[in-house]
Short mmCIF file of C-alpha atoms and ligand atoms in Angstrom, two decimals:
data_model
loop_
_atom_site.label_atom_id
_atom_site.label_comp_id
_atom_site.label_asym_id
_atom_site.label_seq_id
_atom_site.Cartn_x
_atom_site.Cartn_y
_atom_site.Cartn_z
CA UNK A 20 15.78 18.06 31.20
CA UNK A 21 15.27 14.39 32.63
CA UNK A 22 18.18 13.00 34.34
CA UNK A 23 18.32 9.69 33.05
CA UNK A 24 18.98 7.76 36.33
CA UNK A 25 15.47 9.88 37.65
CA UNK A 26 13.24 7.17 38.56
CA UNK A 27 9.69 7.36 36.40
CA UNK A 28 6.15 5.76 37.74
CA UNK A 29 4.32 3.82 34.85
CA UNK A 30 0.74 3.37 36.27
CA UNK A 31 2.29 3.08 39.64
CA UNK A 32 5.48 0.60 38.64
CA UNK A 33 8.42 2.75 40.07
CA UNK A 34 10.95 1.84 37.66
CA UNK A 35 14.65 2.93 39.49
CA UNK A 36 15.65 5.05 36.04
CA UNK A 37 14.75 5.89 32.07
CA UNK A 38 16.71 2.77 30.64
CA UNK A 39 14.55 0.06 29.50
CA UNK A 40 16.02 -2.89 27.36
CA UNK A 41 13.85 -3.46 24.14
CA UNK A 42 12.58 -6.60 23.52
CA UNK A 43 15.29 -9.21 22.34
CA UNK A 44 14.89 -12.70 20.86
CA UNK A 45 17.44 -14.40 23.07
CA UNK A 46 16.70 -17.90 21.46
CA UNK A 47 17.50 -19.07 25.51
CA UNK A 48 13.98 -21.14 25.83
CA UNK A 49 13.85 -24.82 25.14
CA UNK A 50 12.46 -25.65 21.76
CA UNK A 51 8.88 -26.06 23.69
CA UNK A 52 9.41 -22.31 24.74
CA UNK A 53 10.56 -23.14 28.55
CA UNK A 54 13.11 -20.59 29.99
CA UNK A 55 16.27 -22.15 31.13
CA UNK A 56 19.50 -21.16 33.02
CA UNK A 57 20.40 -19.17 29.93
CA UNK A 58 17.70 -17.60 30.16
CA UNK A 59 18.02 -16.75 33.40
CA UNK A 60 21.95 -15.50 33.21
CA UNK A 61 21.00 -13.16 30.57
CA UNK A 62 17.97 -11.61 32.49
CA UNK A 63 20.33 -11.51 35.19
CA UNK A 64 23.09 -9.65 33.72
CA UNK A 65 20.81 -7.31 32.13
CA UNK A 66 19.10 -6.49 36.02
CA UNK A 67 22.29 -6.37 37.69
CA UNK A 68 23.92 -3.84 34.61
CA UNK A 69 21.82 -1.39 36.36
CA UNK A 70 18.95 -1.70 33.46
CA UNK A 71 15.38 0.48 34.83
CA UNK A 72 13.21 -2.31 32.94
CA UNK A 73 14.27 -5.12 31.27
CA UNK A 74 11.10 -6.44 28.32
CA UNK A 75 11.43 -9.95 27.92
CA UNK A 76 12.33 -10.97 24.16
CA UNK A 77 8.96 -12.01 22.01
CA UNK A 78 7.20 -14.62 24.01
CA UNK A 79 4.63 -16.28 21.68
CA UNK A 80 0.69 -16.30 23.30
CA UNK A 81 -0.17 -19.71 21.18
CA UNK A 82 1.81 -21.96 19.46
CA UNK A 83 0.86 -20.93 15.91
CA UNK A 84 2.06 -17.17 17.26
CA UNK A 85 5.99 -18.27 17.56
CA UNK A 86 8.34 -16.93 15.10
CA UNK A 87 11.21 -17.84 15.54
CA UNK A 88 13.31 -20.56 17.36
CA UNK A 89 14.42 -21.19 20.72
CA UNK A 90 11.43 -18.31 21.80
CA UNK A 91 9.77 -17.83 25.35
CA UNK A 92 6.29 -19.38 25.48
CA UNK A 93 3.59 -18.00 27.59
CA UNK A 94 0.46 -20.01 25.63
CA UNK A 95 0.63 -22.54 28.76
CA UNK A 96 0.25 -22.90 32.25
CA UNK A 97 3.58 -24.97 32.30
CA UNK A 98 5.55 -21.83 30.79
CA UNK A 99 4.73 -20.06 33.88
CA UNK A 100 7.55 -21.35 36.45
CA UNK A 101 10.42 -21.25 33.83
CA UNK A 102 9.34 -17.10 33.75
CA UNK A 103 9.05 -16.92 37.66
CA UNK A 104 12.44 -17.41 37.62
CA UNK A 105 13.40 -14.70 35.03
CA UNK A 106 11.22 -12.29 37.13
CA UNK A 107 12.70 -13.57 40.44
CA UNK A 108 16.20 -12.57 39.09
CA UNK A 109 15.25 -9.19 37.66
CA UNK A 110 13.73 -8.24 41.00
CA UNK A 111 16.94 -9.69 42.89
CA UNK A 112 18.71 -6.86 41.19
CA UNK A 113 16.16 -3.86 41.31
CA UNK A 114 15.27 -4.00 37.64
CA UNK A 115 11.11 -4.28 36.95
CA UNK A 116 10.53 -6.71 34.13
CA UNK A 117 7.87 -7.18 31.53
CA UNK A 118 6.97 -10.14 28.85
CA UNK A 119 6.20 -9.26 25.42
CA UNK A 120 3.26 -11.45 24.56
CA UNK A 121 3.08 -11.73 20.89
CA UNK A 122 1.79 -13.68 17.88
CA UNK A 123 3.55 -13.45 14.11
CA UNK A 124 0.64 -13.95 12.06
CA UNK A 125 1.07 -14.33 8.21
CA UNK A 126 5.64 -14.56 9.60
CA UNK A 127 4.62 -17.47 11.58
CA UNK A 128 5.29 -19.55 9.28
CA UNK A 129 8.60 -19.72 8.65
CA UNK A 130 8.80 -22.47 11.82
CA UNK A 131 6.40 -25.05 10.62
CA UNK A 132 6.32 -25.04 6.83
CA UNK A 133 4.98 -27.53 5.52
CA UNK A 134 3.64 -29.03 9.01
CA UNK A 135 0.88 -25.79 9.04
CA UNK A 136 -0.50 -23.11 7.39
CA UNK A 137 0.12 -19.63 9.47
CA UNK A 138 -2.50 -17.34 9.82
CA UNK A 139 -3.11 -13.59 9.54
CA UNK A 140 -5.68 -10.97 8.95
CA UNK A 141 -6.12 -10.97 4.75
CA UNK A 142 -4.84 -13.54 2.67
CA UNK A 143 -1.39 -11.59 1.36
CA UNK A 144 -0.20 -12.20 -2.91
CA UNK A 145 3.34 -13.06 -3.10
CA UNK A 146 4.46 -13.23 0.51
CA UNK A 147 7.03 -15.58 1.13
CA UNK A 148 5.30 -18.39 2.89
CA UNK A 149 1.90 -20.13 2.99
CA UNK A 150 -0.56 -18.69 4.92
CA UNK A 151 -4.52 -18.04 5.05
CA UNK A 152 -7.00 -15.24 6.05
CA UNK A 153 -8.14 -16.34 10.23
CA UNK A 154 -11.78 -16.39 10.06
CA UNK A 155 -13.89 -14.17 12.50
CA UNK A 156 -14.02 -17.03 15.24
CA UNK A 157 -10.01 -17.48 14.73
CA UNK A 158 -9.25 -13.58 15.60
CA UNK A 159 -11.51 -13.58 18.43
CA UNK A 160 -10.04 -16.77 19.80
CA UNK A 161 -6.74 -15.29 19.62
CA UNK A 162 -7.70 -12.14 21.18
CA UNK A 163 -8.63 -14.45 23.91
CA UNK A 164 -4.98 -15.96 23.76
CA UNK A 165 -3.78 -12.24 24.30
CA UNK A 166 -5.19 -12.64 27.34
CA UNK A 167 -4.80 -15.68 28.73
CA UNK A 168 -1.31 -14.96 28.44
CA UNK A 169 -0.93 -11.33 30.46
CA UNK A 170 -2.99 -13.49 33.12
CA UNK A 171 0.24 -16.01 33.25
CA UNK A 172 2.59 -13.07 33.10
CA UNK A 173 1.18 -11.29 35.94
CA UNK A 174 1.12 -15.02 37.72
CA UNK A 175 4.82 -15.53 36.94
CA UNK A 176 6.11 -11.96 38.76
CA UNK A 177 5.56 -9.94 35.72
CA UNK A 178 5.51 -6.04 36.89
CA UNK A 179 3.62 -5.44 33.63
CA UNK A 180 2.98 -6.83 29.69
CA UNK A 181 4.31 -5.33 26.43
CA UNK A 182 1.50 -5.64 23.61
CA UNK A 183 4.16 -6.44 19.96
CA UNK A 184 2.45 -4.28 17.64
CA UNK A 185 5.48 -3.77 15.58
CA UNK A 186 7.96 -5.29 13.07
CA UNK A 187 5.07 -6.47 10.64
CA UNK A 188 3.72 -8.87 13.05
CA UNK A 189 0.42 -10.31 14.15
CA UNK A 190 -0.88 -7.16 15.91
CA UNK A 191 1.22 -4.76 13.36
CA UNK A 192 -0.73 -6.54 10.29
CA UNK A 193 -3.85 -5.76 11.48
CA UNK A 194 -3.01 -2.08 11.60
CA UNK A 195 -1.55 -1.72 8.20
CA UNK A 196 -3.73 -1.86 5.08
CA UNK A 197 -0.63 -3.34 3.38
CA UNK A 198 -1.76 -6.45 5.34
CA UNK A 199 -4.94 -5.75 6.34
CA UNK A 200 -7.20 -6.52 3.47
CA UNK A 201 -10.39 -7.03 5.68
CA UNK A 202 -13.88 -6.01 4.60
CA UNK A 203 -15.93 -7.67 7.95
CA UNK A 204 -15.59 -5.86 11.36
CA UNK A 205 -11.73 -6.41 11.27
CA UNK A 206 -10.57 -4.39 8.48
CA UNK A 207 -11.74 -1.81 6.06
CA UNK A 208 -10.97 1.21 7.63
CA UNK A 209 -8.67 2.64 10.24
CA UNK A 210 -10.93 2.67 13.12
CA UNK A 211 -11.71 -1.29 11.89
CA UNK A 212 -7.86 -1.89 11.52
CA UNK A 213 -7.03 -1.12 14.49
CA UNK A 214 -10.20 -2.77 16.47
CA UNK A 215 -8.02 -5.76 16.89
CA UNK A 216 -5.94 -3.55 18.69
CA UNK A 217 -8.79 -2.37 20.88
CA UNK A 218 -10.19 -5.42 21.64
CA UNK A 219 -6.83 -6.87 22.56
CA UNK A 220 -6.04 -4.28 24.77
CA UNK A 221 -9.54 -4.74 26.63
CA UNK A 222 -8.98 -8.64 27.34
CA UNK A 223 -5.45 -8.09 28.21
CA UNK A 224 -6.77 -5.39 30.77
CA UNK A 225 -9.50 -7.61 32.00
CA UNK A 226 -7.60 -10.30 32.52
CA UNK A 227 -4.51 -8.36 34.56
CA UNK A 228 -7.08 -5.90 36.13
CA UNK A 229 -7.13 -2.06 36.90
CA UNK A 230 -3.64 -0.55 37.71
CA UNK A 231 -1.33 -3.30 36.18
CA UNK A 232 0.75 -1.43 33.68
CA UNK A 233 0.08 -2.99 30.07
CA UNK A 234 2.44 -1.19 27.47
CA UNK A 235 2.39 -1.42 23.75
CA UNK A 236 5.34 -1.94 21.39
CA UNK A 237 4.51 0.20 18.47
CA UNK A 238 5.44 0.94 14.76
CA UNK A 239 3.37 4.66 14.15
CA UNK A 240 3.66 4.17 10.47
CA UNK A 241 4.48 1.76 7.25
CA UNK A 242 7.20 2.99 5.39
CA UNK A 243 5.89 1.45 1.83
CA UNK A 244 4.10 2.47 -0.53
CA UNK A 245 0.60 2.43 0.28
CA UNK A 246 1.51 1.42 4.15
CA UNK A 247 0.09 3.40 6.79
CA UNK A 248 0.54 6.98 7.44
CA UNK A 249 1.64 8.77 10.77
CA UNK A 250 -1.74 10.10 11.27
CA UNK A 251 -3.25 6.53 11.26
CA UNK A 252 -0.78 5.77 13.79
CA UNK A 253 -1.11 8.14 15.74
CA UNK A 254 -4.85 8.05 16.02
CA UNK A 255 -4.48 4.54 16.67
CA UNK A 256 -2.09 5.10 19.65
CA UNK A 257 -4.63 7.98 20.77
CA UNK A 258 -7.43 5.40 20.61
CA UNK A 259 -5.31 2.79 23.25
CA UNK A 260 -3.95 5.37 25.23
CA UNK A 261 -8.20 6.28 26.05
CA UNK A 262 -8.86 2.85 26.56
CA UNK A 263 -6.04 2.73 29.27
CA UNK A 264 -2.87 1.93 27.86
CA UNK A 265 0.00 3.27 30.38
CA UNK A 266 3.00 3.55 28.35
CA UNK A 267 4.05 2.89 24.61
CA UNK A 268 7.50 2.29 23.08
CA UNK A 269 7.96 3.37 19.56
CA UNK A 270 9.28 1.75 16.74
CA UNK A 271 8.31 1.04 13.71
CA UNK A 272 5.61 -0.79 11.18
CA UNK A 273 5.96 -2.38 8.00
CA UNK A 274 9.01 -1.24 5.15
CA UNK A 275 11.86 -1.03 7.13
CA UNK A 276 13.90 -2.93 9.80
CA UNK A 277 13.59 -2.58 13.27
CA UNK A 278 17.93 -3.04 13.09
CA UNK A 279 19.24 -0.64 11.20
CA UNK A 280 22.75 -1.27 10.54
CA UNK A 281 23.93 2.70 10.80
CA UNK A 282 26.38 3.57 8.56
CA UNK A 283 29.86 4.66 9.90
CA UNK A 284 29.73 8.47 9.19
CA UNK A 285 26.52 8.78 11.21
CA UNK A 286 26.88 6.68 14.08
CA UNK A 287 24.29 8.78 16.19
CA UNK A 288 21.31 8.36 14.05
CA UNK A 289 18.28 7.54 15.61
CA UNK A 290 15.53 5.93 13.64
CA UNK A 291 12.17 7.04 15.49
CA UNK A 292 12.76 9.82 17.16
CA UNK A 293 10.64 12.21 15.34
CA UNK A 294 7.22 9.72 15.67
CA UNK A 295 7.95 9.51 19.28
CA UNK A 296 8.15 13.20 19.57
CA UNK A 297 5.08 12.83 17.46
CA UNK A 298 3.22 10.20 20.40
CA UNK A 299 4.20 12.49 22.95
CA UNK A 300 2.72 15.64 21.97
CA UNK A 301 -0.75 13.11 21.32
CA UNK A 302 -1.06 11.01 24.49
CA UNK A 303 -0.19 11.90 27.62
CA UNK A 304 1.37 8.40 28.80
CA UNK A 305 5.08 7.80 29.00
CA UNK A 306 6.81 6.92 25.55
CA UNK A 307 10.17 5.37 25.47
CA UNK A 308 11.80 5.51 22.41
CA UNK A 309 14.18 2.44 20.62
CA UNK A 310 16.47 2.31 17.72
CA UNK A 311 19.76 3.58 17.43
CA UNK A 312 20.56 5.02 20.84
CA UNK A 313 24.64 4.82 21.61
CA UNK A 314 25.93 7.84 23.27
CA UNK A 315 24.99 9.32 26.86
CA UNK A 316 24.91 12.78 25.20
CA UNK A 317 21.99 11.45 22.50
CA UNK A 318 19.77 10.10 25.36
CA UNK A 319 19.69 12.97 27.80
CA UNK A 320 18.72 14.96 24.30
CA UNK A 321 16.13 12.66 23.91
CA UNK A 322 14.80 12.93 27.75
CA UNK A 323 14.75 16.42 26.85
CA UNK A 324 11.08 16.77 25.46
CA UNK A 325 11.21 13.80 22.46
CA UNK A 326 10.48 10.98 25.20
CA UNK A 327 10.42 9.63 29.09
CA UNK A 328 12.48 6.59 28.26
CA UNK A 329 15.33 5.54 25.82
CA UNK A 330 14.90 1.75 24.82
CA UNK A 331 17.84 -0.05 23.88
CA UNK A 332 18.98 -3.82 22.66
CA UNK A 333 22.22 -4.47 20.39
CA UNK A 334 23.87 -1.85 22.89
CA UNK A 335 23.21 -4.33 25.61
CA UNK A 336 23.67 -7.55 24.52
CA UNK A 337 27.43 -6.33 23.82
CA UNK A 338 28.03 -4.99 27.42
CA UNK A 339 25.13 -5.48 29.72
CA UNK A 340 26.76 -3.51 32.09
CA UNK A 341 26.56 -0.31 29.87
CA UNK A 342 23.83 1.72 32.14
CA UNK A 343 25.59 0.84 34.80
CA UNK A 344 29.30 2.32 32.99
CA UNK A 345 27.27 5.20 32.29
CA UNK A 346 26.05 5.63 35.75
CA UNK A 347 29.30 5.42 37.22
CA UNK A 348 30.64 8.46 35.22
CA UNK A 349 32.43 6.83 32.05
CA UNK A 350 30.14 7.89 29.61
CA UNK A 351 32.26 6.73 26.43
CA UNK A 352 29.61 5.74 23.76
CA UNK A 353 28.30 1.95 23.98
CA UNK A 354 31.06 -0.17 22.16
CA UNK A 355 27.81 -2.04 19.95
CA UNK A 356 28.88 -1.47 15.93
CA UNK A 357 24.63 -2.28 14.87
CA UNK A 358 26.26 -4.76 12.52
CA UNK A 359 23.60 -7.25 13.26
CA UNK A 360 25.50 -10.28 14.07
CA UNK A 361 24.20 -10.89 16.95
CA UNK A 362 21.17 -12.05 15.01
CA UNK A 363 23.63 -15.18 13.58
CA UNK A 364 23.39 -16.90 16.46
CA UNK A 365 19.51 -17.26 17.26
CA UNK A 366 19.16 -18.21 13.30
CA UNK A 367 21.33 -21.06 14.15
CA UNK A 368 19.53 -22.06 17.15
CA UNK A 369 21.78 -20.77 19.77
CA UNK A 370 21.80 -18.31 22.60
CA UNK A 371 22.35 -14.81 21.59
CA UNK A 372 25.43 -13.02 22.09
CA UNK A 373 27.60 -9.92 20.50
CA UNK A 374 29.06 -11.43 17.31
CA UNK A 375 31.92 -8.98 17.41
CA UNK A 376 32.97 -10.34 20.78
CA UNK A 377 32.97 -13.45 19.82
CA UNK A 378 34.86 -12.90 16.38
CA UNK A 379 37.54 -11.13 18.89
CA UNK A 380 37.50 -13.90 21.02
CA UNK A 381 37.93 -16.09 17.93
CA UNK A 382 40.79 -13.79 16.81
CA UNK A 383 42.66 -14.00 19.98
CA UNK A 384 42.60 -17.86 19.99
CA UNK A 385 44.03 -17.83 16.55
CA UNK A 386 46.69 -15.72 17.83
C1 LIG B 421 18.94 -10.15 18.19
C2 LIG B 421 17.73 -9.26 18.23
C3 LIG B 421 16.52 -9.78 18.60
C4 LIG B 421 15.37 -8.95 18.66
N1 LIG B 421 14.20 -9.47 19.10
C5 LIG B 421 13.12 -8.66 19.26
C6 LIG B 421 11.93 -9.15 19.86
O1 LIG B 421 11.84 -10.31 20.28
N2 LIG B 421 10.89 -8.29 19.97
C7 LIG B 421 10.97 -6.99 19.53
O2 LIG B 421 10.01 -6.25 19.68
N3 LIG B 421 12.09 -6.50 18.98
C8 LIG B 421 13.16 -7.30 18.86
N4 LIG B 421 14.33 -6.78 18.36
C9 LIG B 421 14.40 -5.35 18.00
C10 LIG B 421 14.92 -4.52 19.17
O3 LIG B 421 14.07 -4.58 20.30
C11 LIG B 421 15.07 -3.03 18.81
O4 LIG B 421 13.80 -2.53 18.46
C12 LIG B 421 16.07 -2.80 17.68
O5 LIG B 421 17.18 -3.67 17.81
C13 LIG B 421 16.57 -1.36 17.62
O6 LIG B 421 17.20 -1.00 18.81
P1 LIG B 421 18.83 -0.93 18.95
O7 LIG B 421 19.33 -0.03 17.86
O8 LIG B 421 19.05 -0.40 20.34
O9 LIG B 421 19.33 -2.33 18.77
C14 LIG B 421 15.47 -7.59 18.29
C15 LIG B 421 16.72 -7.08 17.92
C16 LIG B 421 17.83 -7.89 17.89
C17 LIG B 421 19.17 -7.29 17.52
#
């Protein structure tokens, strides 16, 4: 069995052991997408809590791309020295870093209605916003974004890029046919679904260059009706993985929530594990697995044969300290409840934190 403070190479990143913290919205950045001192106490926490790789929360790769408020930019040059300082403060503490370059596609729009129309790959009946089809010269331009923007995280200290090809966004829609109504070289069939993927992953890696590690954030399947199947996912993942891909977190596609709220009387459910089982018996790159994780006891089960890393957020935005608890031999279970309120305070434009902390703080003040 892995130990879990074993350190683990990812296309020659030593990262010190199998924790990684999953990508999480932190709604730190200005409203122009610049990190800020937030930003950079939060980063900072996480790297000295003793995490192995801390992924940056989604940072959007052009400005129709951002989803959400208060999120890292990386579509310009000027986003870059905000970011040095995130990866200057992760490396202070011995954590590795990497930024999650994404785009939201057809769930852009939620930030600009009215002002602009977002785009995605088909033209969707009775989603909840307005939105078009991109043409042709719209998803090669924004493959080109991809890009650009691994170039700027490798400038800004990055020790590698996370592709978001999950939660139903940009990269995600592409991939499922619930989304992906295509008939031209973009869509139509699996191997067309997932060329955006391809072709992504190919700029990204000419843009960083051989031997910088560029990982993928991944759902394997839909689960709606109609959505796509384990198989498609998995020969999608098969297809990056021979194109050069060096690691892959899984998680998961359209149908359900990345943040499960688990119910009380089975606190130790973990959403993925059987698709990441699933990736690691196809690829032969390092898979991390995310989603549910809270006791010491479930990861090193994990390590042992379902994955080489054990992704984690709400756990960590309630202690940040918590690998570091674990490492120094109290291995109660992380004290995080998954009752999503940490998700309260980003909606209202403010830095993230642990809602239950703060209704306890509230509660103490009351008396
Ligand atoms: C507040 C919050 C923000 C999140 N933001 C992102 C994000 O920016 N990118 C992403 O891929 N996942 C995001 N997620 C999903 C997490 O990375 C993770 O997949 C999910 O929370 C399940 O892991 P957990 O049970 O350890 O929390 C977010 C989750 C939360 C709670």
């Amino acid at each position: 069995m892995a130990n879990p403070f074993e350190p683990i190479t990812i296309a020659g990143m030593e990262v010190r052991n199998r924790f990684q913290r999953s990508a999480t919205w932190d709604a730190s950045a200005t409203d122009d997408g610049e990190a800020t001192d937030k930003s950079v106490e939060i980063i900072g926490g996480l790297a000295r809590g003793g995490v192995g790789l801390i992924v940056t929360g989604y940072a959007y790769v052009s400005d129709e791309g951002k989803a959400a408020r208060r999120q890292y930019g990386i579509s310009h040059d000027r986003h870059i020295e905000g970011l040095r300082r995130l990866t200057n403060v992760a490396h202070d503490h011995g954590a590795r870093i990497a930024a999650q370059i994404a785009h939201g596609g057809i769930n852009s729009g939620l930030l600009f209605r009215g002002a602009r129309v977002a785009i995605g790959p088909s033209q969707i009946e009775g989603h909840h916003w307005e939105h078009r089809a991109m043409t042709a010269d719209e998803v090669e331009a924004t493959v080109r974004d991809f890009a650009a923007a691994a170039a700027r995280a490798r400038e800004a200290g990055f020790d590698a890029v996370q592709l978001h090809a999950a939660h139903g966004y940009l990269m995600n829609q592409f991939l499922s046919p619930l989304t992906n109504r295509r008939t031209d070289e973009w869509g139509g069939s699996p191997e067309k679904r997932r060329r955006f993927h391809v072709e992504v992953l190919r700029a990204v890696r000419q843009a960083v260059g051989d031997g910088y590690p560029v990982l993928v954030k991944i759902g394997l399947r839909d689960r709606s009706e109609g959505g796509m199947t384990l198989d498609e996912g998995l020969a999608a993942l098969k297809a990056l993985a021979a194109e050069g891909l060096s690691a892959a977190e899984i998680s998961t596609g359209i149908g359900t929530g990345s943040t499960q709220t688990s119910r009380p009387e089975d606190p130790e459910r973990v959403y993925f594990r059987e698709d990441a089982a699933a990736a690691k018996r196809a690829v032969d790159i390092p898979i991390a697995l995310v989603g549910g994780v809270r006791s010491f006891a479930t990861v090193e089960s994990i390590l042992d044969g379902d994955a080489d890393m054990v992704s984690l957020s709400r756990p960590l935005i309630r202690e940040n300290d918590l690998i570091a608890r674990w490492q120094r031999g109290d291995r109660a279970p992380a004290k995080c409840l998954s009752c999503n309120k940490c998700f309260e305070f980003g909606l209202r434009g403010e830095p993230l934190e642990c809602g239950e902390e703060y209704r306890l703080r509230q509660e103490a003040k009351g008396g």
